[in-house]
Amino acid sequence: MQSSLSLSFSATSSAATVSRSHHSFPVTSAGKPLNLRFCGLRREALGLGFTTSLNRHHLQLPRRSHFNTVSAALSDNGTPPKSFDYDLLIIGAGVGGHGAALHAVEKGLKTAIVEGDVVGGTCVNRGCVPSKALLAVSGRMRELKSDHHLKSLGLQVSAAGYDRQGVADHANNLASKIRSNLTNSMKALGVDILTGYGTILGPQKARVGSSNSIVTAKDIIIATGSVPFVPKGIEIDGKTVITSDHALKLESVPDWIAIVGSGYIGLEFSDVYTALGSEVTFVEALDQLMPGFDPEISKLAQRVLINPRNIDYHTGVFATKITPARDGKPVLIELIDAKTKEPKETLEVDAALIATGRAPFTQGLGLENIDVVTQRGFVPVDERMRVIDANGKLVPHLYCIGDANGKMMLAHAASAQGISVVEQVTGRDHVLNHLSIPAACFTHPEISMVGLTEPQAREKGEKEGFEVSVSKTSFKANTKALAENEGEGLAKLIYRPDNGEILGVHIFGLHAADLIHEASNAIALGTRIQDIKFAVHAHPTLSEVLDELFKSAKVKAQASSPVSEPVAV
């Protein structure tokens, strides 16, 4: 969750850097960048029943209250308390913290959650929730403006228009509603919501706010999330040079906007802006757009999402300096060649959106009090989300989930990590399989994926000595897609033909974000293709795209033994 990136996910915690868009971003030790940012809210939220070495002028960081450093070695804060105010204290009330809190209550833990800004974090307030409201508008605008599509369905619609403020209000109202539902769901279950920034003072101790309010807990989870990353040389004014935080407010719809970074954030906003009438120019450091996607999916997506729309692009270039519009002059973007570093050209546009990823928000947490040193801002953790100190030892009773640990910057991954931690602190060992966690880009059509890309799978096969096969199905063969006149799409399965293991699934097409979960759940549960082939799908539904995909795979292994006795109906 943005912005070119790889889609191989690992549970390893060590970090390096790779070039993403036109700057270095955190990756795993395997060289796989992990910077996805999408939302995974539990049903209760719907009312149903980011790098330490970066200076503040490089990052748009919300300011924490200033705290006096408390050294564990010089005070009794270094001694674990004999009794606790809570079983579990969670610092950060975003989607990850919310998921952990609700699961903790289910497991009988007395739980408190600390929030220094607003409940819901980035996803609900400045990320995946309001962006989906804008994308819902863009999707409908595309349909209403497509004479060919409407005519094929026998529909006639007069000229479509929109009210910018009305669209902005829709996004803001949705965020407010979900934020309220999150808050109410926690309060209803007895979770204490503590207002103020949390600072770790020592083992099992934290301070909330600028006062001397000390809270103790048997276990503490850090879930402080991330903020937009703004590279050096880019001046943000919040009006003409903006981050995703500003863009979601939709204070204007510029005639021409440059989007720096062609990953998920950039792609989604290009969908919004072009649907509302803007011309878009992508600026991408790598030689192709969408380099983090499976290459075959990326090629098809570019043909559908980029080429026919009012979008042009510059690849293989860095934006070294961006100056906001002022004194009647446009936004200036100075480009250099990504390889030779020679000056290329200067773009003059009405606005620029910086979509170069996100950085962990971990400053001011008091990690120095427990001898923890961040790695490019990320809190180091092991495969069980346990925090590791500067000497490589585990910090007892301290965990870190979500964007702050950098394993997989997705809201639903944060929630899953939080639930995994709660399982551990309540006596059940649990290790989350990050390769089973899906991701999606909510363009029109959508893109979704889980597991490895084809190049990553083949590299893994060569190293480990197994064969890799690929199967594909087209949306053009699906009755429901054709009924919607949305036959443009592809589903791709990457697997081991010897044992039927699913290595990766990638989908581009109508409701791809909803379809991916059959594959992700199969990976999570260890279900093999030879068994899932026998699953029955309702007809006619889009789910049959996956049904045909699995049935088309050629697996040598036999299916597992069927149920011994038939089930009577």
Tab-separated table of N, CA and C in Angstrom, residues 255-402:
chain	number	residue	atom	x	y	z
A	255	ASP	N	-6.575	21.148	-14.631
A	255	ASP	CA	-6.650	20.783	-16.045
A	255	ASP	C	-5.547	19.792	-16.411
A	256	TRP	N	-4.376	19.988	-15.824
A	256	TRP	CA	-3.226	19.125	-16.141
A	256	TRP	C	-2.471	18.852	-14.856
A	257	ILE	N	-2.350	17.595	-14.494
A	257	ILE	CA	-1.651	17.227	-13.280
A	257	ILE	C	-0.604	16.166	-13.581
A	258	ALA	N	0.593	16.362	-13.048
A	258	ALA	CA	1.652	15.362	-13.148
A	258	ALA	C	1.597	14.481	-11.904
A	259	ILE	N	1.726	13.190	-12.095
A	259	ILE	CA	1.754	12.249	-10.976
A	259	ILE	C	3.126	11.600	-10.953
A	260	VAL	N	3.867	11.841	-9.881
A	260	VAL	CA	5.224	11.307	-9.743
A	260	VAL	C	5.130	9.944	-9.074
A	261	GLY	N	5.367	8.885	-9.851
A	261	GLY	CA	5.225	7.524	-9.369
A	261	GLY	C	4.030	6.843	-10.011
A	262	SER	N	4.247	5.677	-10.630
A	262	SER	CA	3.156	4.991	-11.334
A	262	SER	C	2.776	3.689	-10.649
A	263	GLY	N	2.858	3.685	-9.321
A	263	GLY	CA	2.413	2.523	-8.565
A	263	GLY	C	0.944	2.629	-8.237
A	264	TYR	N	0.529	1.972	-7.154
A	264	TYR	CA	-0.888	1.884	-6.830
A	264	TYR	C	-1.520	3.243	-6.552
A	265	ILE	N	-0.861	4.058	-5.759
A	265	ILE	CA	-1.415	5.369	-5.442
A	265	ILE	C	-1.559	6.198	-6.705
A	266	GLY	N	-0.494	6.237	-7.502
A	266	GLY	CA	-0.532	7.016	-8.735
A	266	GLY	C	-1.580	6.514	-9.707
A	267	LEU	N	-1.696	5.193	-9.852
A	267	LEU	CA	-2.675	4.631	-10.786
A	267	LEU	C	-4.100	4.974	-10.373
A	268	GLU	N	-4.395	4.824	-9.078
A	268	GLU	CA	-5.753	5.109	-8.626
A	268	GLU	C	-6.113	6.573	-8.834
A	269	PHE	N	-5.188	7.464	-8.530
A	269	PHE	CA	-5.490	8.885	-8.718
A	269	PHE	C	-5.570	9.263	-10.195
A	270	SER	N	-4.820	8.577	-11.045
A	270	SER	CA	-4.962	8.843	-12.483
A	270	SER	C	-6.354	8.456	-12.942
A	271	ASP	N	-6.913	7.404	-12.359
A	271	ASP	CA	-8.275	6.982	-12.690
A	271	ASP	C	-9.281	8.050	-12.282
A	272	VAL	N	-9.081	8.617	-11.081
A	272	VAL	CA	-9.989	9.653	-10.587
A	272	VAL	C	-9.886	10.918	-11.434
A	273	TYR	N	-8.664	11.405	-11.602
A	273	TYR	CA	-8.484	12.691	-12.286
A	273	TYR	C	-8.925	12.646	-13.748
A	274	THR	N	-8.588	11.577	-14.464
A	274	THR	CA	-8.987	11.526	-15.874
A	274	THR	C	-10.498	11.389	-16.017
A	275	ALA	N	-11.147	10.676	-15.097
A	275	ALA	CA	-12.607	10.561	-15.160
A	275	ALA	C	-13.281	11.909	-14.925
A	276	LEU	N	-12.632	12.765	-14.126
A	276	LEU	CA	-13.191	14.084	-13.829
A	276	LEU	C	-12.734	15.151	-14.816
A	277	GLY	N	-11.960	14.741	-15.837
A	277	GLY	CA	-11.628	15.665	-16.911
A	277	GLY	C	-10.203	16.177	-16.962
A	278	SER	N	-9.339	15.747	-16.069
A	278	SER	CA	-7.950	16.221	-16.075
A	278	SER	C	-7.106	15.467	-17.096
A	279	GLU	N	-6.074	16.132	-17.557
A	279	GLU	CA	-5.015	15.468	-18.309
A	279	GLU	C	-3.935	15.070	-17.320
A	280	VAL	N	-3.394	13.858	-17.456
A	280	VAL	CA	-2.423	13.331	-16.505
A	280	VAL	C	-1.112	13.013	-17.205
A	281	THR	N	-0.011	13.358	-16.541
A	281	THR	CA	1.318	12.973	-17.002
A	281	THR	C	2.016	12.198	-15.887
A	282	PHE	N	2.407	10.962	-16.164
A	282	PHE	CA	3.160	10.175	-15.196
A	282	PHE	C	4.648	10.478	-15.324
A	283	VAL	N	5.329	10.536	-14.188
A	283	VAL	CA	6.784	10.630	-14.148
A	283	VAL	C	7.289	9.402	-13.401
A	284	GLU	N	8.005	8.522	-14.083
A	284	GLU	CA	8.442	7.250	-13.515
A	284	GLU	C	9.928	7.039	-13.772
A	285	ALA	N	10.669	6.673	-12.735
A	285	ALA	CA	12.118	6.513	-12.861
A	285	ALA	C	12.503	5.257	-13.632
A	286	LEU	N	11.720	4.212	-13.497
A	286	LEU	CA	12.060	2.973	-14.186
A	286	LEU	C	11.641	3.046	-15.648
A	287	ASP	N	12.050	2.050	-16.415
A	287	ASP	CA	11.880	2.107	-17.863
A	287	ASP	C	10.468	1.783	-18.325
A	288	GLN	N	9.608	1.339	-17.411
A	288	GLN	CA	8.232	1.038	-17.784
A	288	GLN	C	7.298	1.447	-16.663
A	289	LEU	N	6.059	1.706	-17.025
A	289	LEU	CA	5.053	2.012	-16.024
A	289	LEU	C	4.654	0.740	-15.283
A	290	MET	N	4.164	0.912	-14.076
A	290	MET	CA	3.670	-0.204	-13.265
A	290	MET	C	4.677	-1.355	-13.172
A	291	PRO	N	5.935	-1.076	-12.876
A	291	PRO	CA	6.945	-2.136	-12.899
A	291	PRO	C	6.784	-3.164	-11.785
A	292	GLY	N	6.004	-2.877	-10.757
A	292	GLY	CA	5.854	-3.813	-9.652
A	292	GLY	C	4.842	-4.905	-9.893
A	293	PHE	N	4.007	-4.756	-10.906
A	293	PHE	CA	2.999	-5.763	-11.194
A	293	PHE	C	3.609	-6.929	-11.974
A	294	ASP	N	2.892	-8.039	-12.037
A	294	ASP	CA	3.292	-9.107	-12.927
A	294	ASP	C	3.378	-8.520	-14.336
A	295	PRO	N	4.472	-8.780	-15.060
A	295	PRO	CA	4.687	-8.111	-16.349
A	295	PRO	C	3.524	-8.272	-17.331
A	296	GLU	N	2.921	-9.445	-17.379
A	296	GLU	CA	1.817	-9.662	-18.320
A	296	GLU	C	0.591	-8.850	-17.933
A	297	ILE	N	0.315	-8.786	-16.637
A	297	ILE	CA	-0.800	-7.980	-16.144
A	297	ILE	C	-0.520	-6.503	-16.382
A	298	SER	N	0.720	-6.091	-16.135
A	298	SER	CA	1.106	-4.692	-16.339
A	298	SER	C	0.918	-4.273	-17.785
A	299	LYS	N	1.294	-5.144	-18.714
A	299	LYS	CA	1.166	-4.833	-20.141
A	299	LYS	C	-0.292	-4.657	-20.531
A	300	LEU	N	-1.150	-5.550	-20.039
A	300	LEU	CA	-2.571	-5.452	-20.348
A	300	LEU	C	-3.185	-4.220	-19.688
A	301	ALA	N	-2.807	-3.976	-18.436
A	301	ALA	CA	-3.346	-2.826	-17.709
A	301	ALA	C	-2.965	-1.517	-18.392
A	302	GLN	N	-1.741	-1.430	-18.882
A	302	GLN	CA	-1.338	-0.204	-19.568
A	302	GLN	C	-2.163	0.000	-20.836
A	303	ARG	N	-2.461	-1.083	-21.532
A	303	ARG	CA	-3.254	-0.985	-22.756
A	303	ARG	C	-4.672	-0.506	-22.473
A	304	VAL	N	-5.201	-0.842	-21.285
A	304	VAL	CA	-6.580	-0.492	-20.957
A	304	VAL	C	-6.674	0.773	-20.107
A	305	LEU	N	-5.772	0.939	-19.150
A	305	LEU	CA	-5.882	2.026	-18.172
A	305	LEU	C	-5.107	3.282	-18.557
A	306	ILE	N	-4.128	3.152	-19.439
A	306	ILE	CA	-3.259	4.287	-19.758
A	306	ILE	C	-3.439	4.753	-21.197
A	307	ASN	N	-3.203	3.845	-22.129
A	307	ASN	CA	-3.134	4.250	-23.537
A	307	ASN	C	-4.399	4.918	-24.073
A	308	PRO	N	-5.612	4.435	-23.766
A	308	PRO	CA	-6.799	5.069	-24.345
A	308	PRO	C	-7.228	6.337	-23.631
A	309	ARG	N	-6.642	6.624	-22.500
A	309	ARG	CA	-7.082	7.759	-21.681
A	309	ARG	C	-6.196	8.976	-21.923
A	310	ASN	N	-6.592	10.077	-21.365
A	310	ASN	CA	-5.880	11.339	-21.563
A	310	ASN	C	-4.644	11.375	-20.663
A	311	ILE	N	-3.729	10.420	-20.921
A	311	ILE	CA	-2.541	10.234	-20.087
A	311	ILE	C	-1.318	10.111	-20.980
A	312	ASP	N	-0.270	10.851	-20.646
A	312	ASP	CA	1.028	10.600	-21.252
A	312	ASP	C	2.020	10.319	-20.135
A	313	TYR	N	3.234	9.972	-20.476
A	313	TYR	CA	4.169	9.575	-19.430
A	313	TYR	C	5.619	9.761	-19.860
A	314	HIS	N	6.450	9.935	-18.849
A	314	HIS	CA	7.899	10.007	-19.015
A	314	HIS	C	8.495	8.911	-18.137
A	315	THR	N	9.150	7.944	-18.739
A	315	THR	CA	9.781	6.871	-17.984
A	315	THR	C	11.294	7.028	-18.042
A	316	GLY	N	11.972	6.425	-17.075
A	316	GLY	CA	13.427	6.506	-17.017
A	316	GLY	C	13.946	7.871	-16.624
A	317	VAL	N	13.127	8.636	-15.874
A	317	VAL	CA	13.546	9.976	-15.455
A	317	VAL	C	13.260	10.188	-13.965
A	318	PHE	N	14.090	11.003	-13.344
A	318	PHE	CA	13.877	11.449	-11.968
A	318	PHE	C	13.301	12.857	-11.982
A	319	ALA	N	12.419	13.147	-11.037
A	319	ALA	CA	11.998	14.522	-10.787
A	319	ALA	C	12.874	15.048	-9.661
A	320	THR	N	13.892	15.805	-10.001
A	320	THR	CA	14.859	16.243	-8.996
A	320	THR	C	14.414	17.480	-8.235
A	321	LYS	N	13.548	18.280	-8.864
A	321	LYS	CA	13.065	19.492	-8.209
A	321	LYS	C	11.660	19.806	-8.701
A	322	ILE	N	10.772	20.064	-7.762
A	322	ILE	CA	9.410	20.468	-8.117
A	322	ILE	C	9.072	21.727	-7.336
A	323	THR	N	8.701	22.760	-8.072
A	323	THR	CA	8.393	24.059	-7.471
A	323	THR	C	6.908	24.356	-7.642
A	324	PRO	N	6.214	24.691	-6.567
A	324	PRO	CA	4.774	24.984	-6.658
A	324	PRO	C	4.497	26.188	-7.550
A	325	ALA	N	3.264	26.269	-8.006
A	325	ALA	CA	2.841	27.423	-8.801
A	325	ALA	C	2.777	28.658	-7.918
A	326	ARG	N	3.305	29.748	-8.407
A	326	ARG	CA	3.248	31.014	-7.665
A	326	ARG	C	3.522	32.173	-8.616
A	327	ASP	N	2.995	33.310	-8.260
A	327	ASP	CA	3.207	34.536	-9.038
A	327	ASP	C	2.805	34.359	-10.503
A	328	GLY	N	1.728	33.620	-10.727
A	328	GLY	CA	1.235	33.427	-12.076
A	328	GLY	C	1.986	32.397	-12.887
A	329	LYS	N	3.004	31.763	-12.291
A	329	LYS	CA	3.779	30.753	-12.993
A	329	LYS	C	3.253	29.367	-12.656
A	330	PRO	N	3.365	28.393	-13.573
A	330	PRO	CA	2.865	27.043	-13.317
A	330	PRO	C	3.805	26.254	-12.411
A	331	VAL	N	3.390	25.047	-12.055
A	331	VAL	CA	4.265	24.122	-11.333
A	331	VAL	C	5.396	23.702	-12.268
A	332	LEU	N	6.616	23.771	-11.779
A	332	LEU	CA	7.785	23.404	-12.577
A	332	LEU	C	8.368	22.099	-12.064
A	333	ILE	N	8.587	21.143	-12.979
A	333	ILE	CA	9.147	19.840	-12.622
A	333	ILE	C	10.412	19.629	-13.450
A	334	GLU	N	11.556	19.617	-12.783
A	334	GLU	CA	12.835	19.446	-13.472
A	334	GLU	C	13.177	17.954	-13.524
A	335	LEU	N	13.360	17.438	-14.731
A	335	LEU	CA	13.631	16.014	-14.933
A	335	LEU	C	15.074	15.788	-15.353
A	336	ILE	N	15.643	14.679	-14.856
A	336	ILE	CA	16.958	14.242	-15.307
A	336	ILE	C	16.868	12.768	-15.690
A	337	ASP	N	17.801	12.333	-16.524
A	337	ASP	CA	17.852	10.941	-16.926
A	337	ASP	C	18.181	10.072	-15.709
A	338	ALA	N	17.418	9.001	-15.501
A	338	ALA	CA	17.600	8.169	-14.311
A	338	ALA	C	18.948	7.471	-14.295
A	339	LYS	N	19.511	7.199	-15.462
A	339	LYS	CA	20.785	6.475	-15.526
A	339	LYS	C	21.972	7.437	-15.601
A	340	THR	N	21.921	8.381	-16.532
A	340	THR	CA	23.075	9.265	-16.742
A	340	THR	C	23.057	10.483	-15.840
A	341	LYS	N	21.907	10.789	-15.271
A	341	LYS	CA	21.694	11.970	-14.416
A	341	LYS	C	21.827	13.282	-15.188
A	342	GLU	N	21.795	13.206	-16.501
A	342	GLU	CA	21.850	14.418	-17.315
A	342	GLU	C	20.470	15.072	-17.369
A	343	PRO	N	20.419	16.408	-17.405
A	343	PRO	CA	19.126	17.098	-17.478
A	343	PRO	C	18.359	16.697	-18.732
A	344	LYS	N	17.048	16.513	-18.573
A	344	LYS	CA	16.203	16.122	-19.701
A	344	LYS	C	15.335	17.289	-20.160
A	345	GLU	N	14.360	17.642	-19.334
A	345	GLU	CA	13.465	18.738	-19.682
A	345	GLU	C	12.774	19.222	-18.420
A	346	THR	N	12.067	20.304	-18.548
A	346	THR	CA	11.282	20.845	-17.438
A	346	THR	C	9.817	20.875	-17.841
A	347	LEU	N	8.990	20.200	-17.057
A	347	LEU	CA	7.556	20.183	-17.317
A	347	LEU	C	6.893	21.371	-16.642
A	348	GLU	N	5.926	21.939	-17.307
A	348	GLU	CA	5.113	23.001	-16.729
A	348	GLU	C	3.668	22.510	-16.675
A	349	VAL	N	3.162	22.306	-15.464
A	349	VAL	CA	1.819	21.742	-15.294
A	349	VAL	C	1.036	22.581	-14.284
A	350	ASP	N	-0.250	22.280	-14.165
A	350	ASP	CA	-1.083	23.018	-13.211
A	350	ASP	C	-0.910	22.514	-11.782
A	351	ALA	N	-0.597	21.217	-11.637
A	351	ALA	CA	-0.447	20.632	-10.305
A	351	ALA	C	0.410	19.387	-10.408
A	352	ALA	N	0.948	18.966	-9.265
A	352	ALA	CA	1.754	17.747	-9.199
A	352	ALA	C	1.363	16.963	-7.955
A	353	LEU	N	1.118	15.680	-8.135
A	353	LEU	CA	0.815	14.778	-7.026
A	353	LEU	C	2.026	13.891	-6.791
A	354	ILE	N	2.530	13.890	-5.568
A	354	ILE	CA	3.705	13.086	-5.232
A	354	ILE	C	3.217	11.746	-4.698
A	355	ALA	N	3.396	10.703	-5.506
A	355	ALA	CA	2.928	9.359	-5.153
A	355	ALA	C	4.121	8.406	-5.110
A	356	THR	N	5.094	8.776	-4.291
A	356	THR	CA	6.364	8.033	-4.219
A	356	THR	C	6.448	7.125	-3.003
A	357	GLY	N	5.307	6.709	-2.488
A	357	GLY	CA	5.322	5.760	-1.386
A	357	GLY	C	5.087	6.397	-0.030
A	358	ARG	N	5.302	5.607	1.003
A	358	ARG	CA	5.043	6.046	2.370
A	358	ARG	C	6.211	5.684	3.267
A	359	ALA	N	6.347	6.418	4.354
A	359	ALA	CA	7.425	6.197	5.317
A	359	ALA	C	6.824	5.955	6.694
A	360	PRO	N	7.453	5.107	7.510
A	360	PRO	CA	6.900	4.781	8.832
A	360	PRO	C	6.880	5.987	9.756
A	361	PHE	N	5.842	6.088	10.564
A	361	PHE	CA	5.726	7.158	11.549
A	361	PHE	C	6.112	6.599	12.914
A	362	THR	N	7.413	6.639	13.201
A	362	THR	CA	7.922	6.033	14.427
A	362	THR	C	8.748	6.998	15.274
A	363	GLN	N	8.858	8.233	14.855
A	363	GLN	CA	9.598	9.202	15.658
A	363	GLN	C	8.824	9.529	16.934
A	364	GLY	N	9.557	9.752	18.015
A	364	GLY	CA	8.943	10.156	19.265
A	364	GLY	C	8.300	9.032	20.048
A	365	LEU	N	8.542	7.789	19.661
A	365	LEU	CA	7.935	6.654	20.365
A	365	LEU	C	8.676	6.280	21.644
A	366	GLY	N	9.877	6.840	21.845
A	366	GLY	CA	10.657	6.476	23.021
A	366	GLY	C	11.372	5.148	22.879
A	367	LEU	N	11.655	4.739	21.655
A	367	LEU	CA	12.304	3.447	21.432
A	367	LEU	C	13.701	3.402	22.030
A	368	GLU	N	14.323	4.580	22.161
A	368	GLU	CA	15.655	4.617	22.766
A	368	GLU	C	15.625	4.174	24.223
A	369	ASN	N	14.470	4.273	24.846
A	369	ASN	CA	14.359	3.868	26.251
A	369	ASN	C	14.423	2.363	26.441
A	370	ILE	N	14.217	1.630	25.365
A	370	ILE	CA	14.298	0.173	25.444
A	370	ILE	C	15.372	-0.358	24.497
A	371	ASP	N	16.291	0.537	24.083
A	371	ASP	CA	17.444	0.178	23.263
A	371	ASP	C	17.051	-0.414	21.917
A	372	VAL	N	16.042	0.176	21.288
A	372	VAL	CA	15.622	-0.260	19.960
A	372	VAL	C	16.029	0.800	18.941
A	373	VAL	N	16.705	0.389	17.899
A	373	VAL	CA	17.145	1.289	16.838
A	373	VAL	C	16.379	0.940	15.572
A	374	THR	N	15.700	1.927	15.006
A	374	THR	CA	14.925	1.664	13.800
A	374	THR	C	15.833	1.466	12.599
A	375	GLN	N	15.327	0.786	11.598
A	375	GLN	CA	16.037	0.556	10.346
A	375	GLN	C	15.317	1.321	9.250
A	376	ARG	N	15.892	2.469	8.877
A	376	ARG	CA	15.247	3.397	7.943
A	376	ARG	C	13.847	3.775	8.418
A	377	GLY	N	13.726	3.906	9.712
A	377	GLY	CA	12.467	4.310	10.306
A	377	GLY	C	11.596	3.160	10.745
A	378	PHE	N	11.803	1.970	10.225
A	378	PHE	CA	10.991	0.819	10.574
A	378	PHE	C	11.474	0.178	11.870
A	379	VAL	N	10.524	-0.272	12.667
A	379	VAL	CA	10.851	-0.974	13.899
A	379	VAL	C	11.184	-2.419	13.550
A	380	PRO	N	12.382	-2.892	13.900
A	380	PRO	CA	12.758	-4.270	13.550
A	380	PRO	C	11.964	-5.285	14.364
A	381	VAL	N	11.430	-6.276	13.667
A	381	VAL	CA	10.652	-7.337	14.320
A	381	VAL	C	11.019	-8.674	13.712
A	382	ASP	N	10.656	-9.759	14.428
A	382	ASP	CA	10.840	-11.093	13.873
A	382	ASP	C	9.556	-11.546	13.190
A	383	GLU	N	9.475	-12.813	12.837
A	383	GLU	CA	8.311	-13.304	12.097
A	383	GLU	C	7.041	-13.331	12.939
A	384	ARG	N	7.186	-13.157	14.248
A	384	ARG	CA	6.029	-13.100	15.139
A	384	ARG	C	5.722	-11.676	15.596
A	385	MET	N	6.287	-10.694	14.920
A	385	MET	CA	6.078	-9.268	15.187
A	385	MET	C	6.682	-8.828	16.519
A	386	ARG	N	7.560	-9.635	17.084
A	386	ARG	CA	8.224	-9.273	18.338
A	386	ARG	C	9.360	-8.299	18.038
A	387	VAL	N	9.439	-7.228	18.802
A	387	VAL	CA	10.429	-6.180	18.561
A	387	VAL	C	11.818	-6.657	18.936
A	388	ILE	N	12.794	-6.293	18.100
A	388	ILE	CA	14.190	-6.682	18.306
A	388	ILE	C	14.999	-5.455	18.682
A	389	ASP	N	15.832	-5.565	19.713
A	389	ASP	CA	16.622	-4.411	20.151
A	389	ASP	C	17.926	-4.309	19.375
A	390	ALA	N	18.754	-3.322	19.747
A	390	ALA	CA	19.978	-3.030	19.013
A	390	ALA	C	20.987	-4.165	19.075
A	391	ASN	N	20.854	-5.049	20.057
A	391	ASN	CA	21.769	-6.180	20.210
A	391	ASN	C	21.232	-7.458	19.575
A	392	GLY	N	20.104	-7.322	18.877
A	392	GLY	CA	19.532	-8.488	18.225
A	392	GLY	C	18.693	-9.357	19.135
A	393	LYS	N	18.389	-8.875	20.321
A	393	LYS	CA	17.590	-9.642	21.268
A	393	LYS	C	16.137	-9.172	21.244
A	394	LEU	N	15.245	-10.074	21.578
A	394	LEU	CA	13.836	-9.727	21.635
A	394	LEU	C	13.548	-8.862	22.847
A	395	VAL	N	12.743	-7.828	22.633
A	395	VAL	CA	12.291	-6.996	23.749
A	395	VAL	C	11.055	-7.679	24.341
A	396	PRO	N	11.099	-8.107	25.587
A	396	PRO	CA	9.971	-8.855	26.150
A	396	PRO	C	8.663	-8.062	26.119
A	397	HIS	N	7.600	-8.713	25.721
A	397	HIS	CA	6.234	-8.169	25.790
A	397	HIS	C	6.010	-6.949	24.902
A	398	LEU	N	6.841	-6.769	23.871
A	398	LEU	CA	6.675	-5.631	22.970
A	398	LEU	C	6.600	-6.119	21.529
A	399	TYR	N	5.576	-5.651	20.813
A	399	TYR	CA	5.325	-6.067	19.442
A	399	TYR	C	5.126	-4.825	18.570
A	400	CYS	N	5.302	-5.000	17.269
A	400	CYS	CA	5.046	-3.901	16.333
A	400	CYS	C	4.365	-4.470	15.100
A	401	ILE	N	3.267	-3.836	14.680
A	401	ILE	CA	2.492	-4.315	13.538
A	401	ILE	C	2.300	-3.208	12.503
A	402	GLY	N	1.930	-3.617	11.291
A	402	GLY	CA	1.533	-2.655	10.271
A	402	GLY	C	2.678	-1.914	9.611
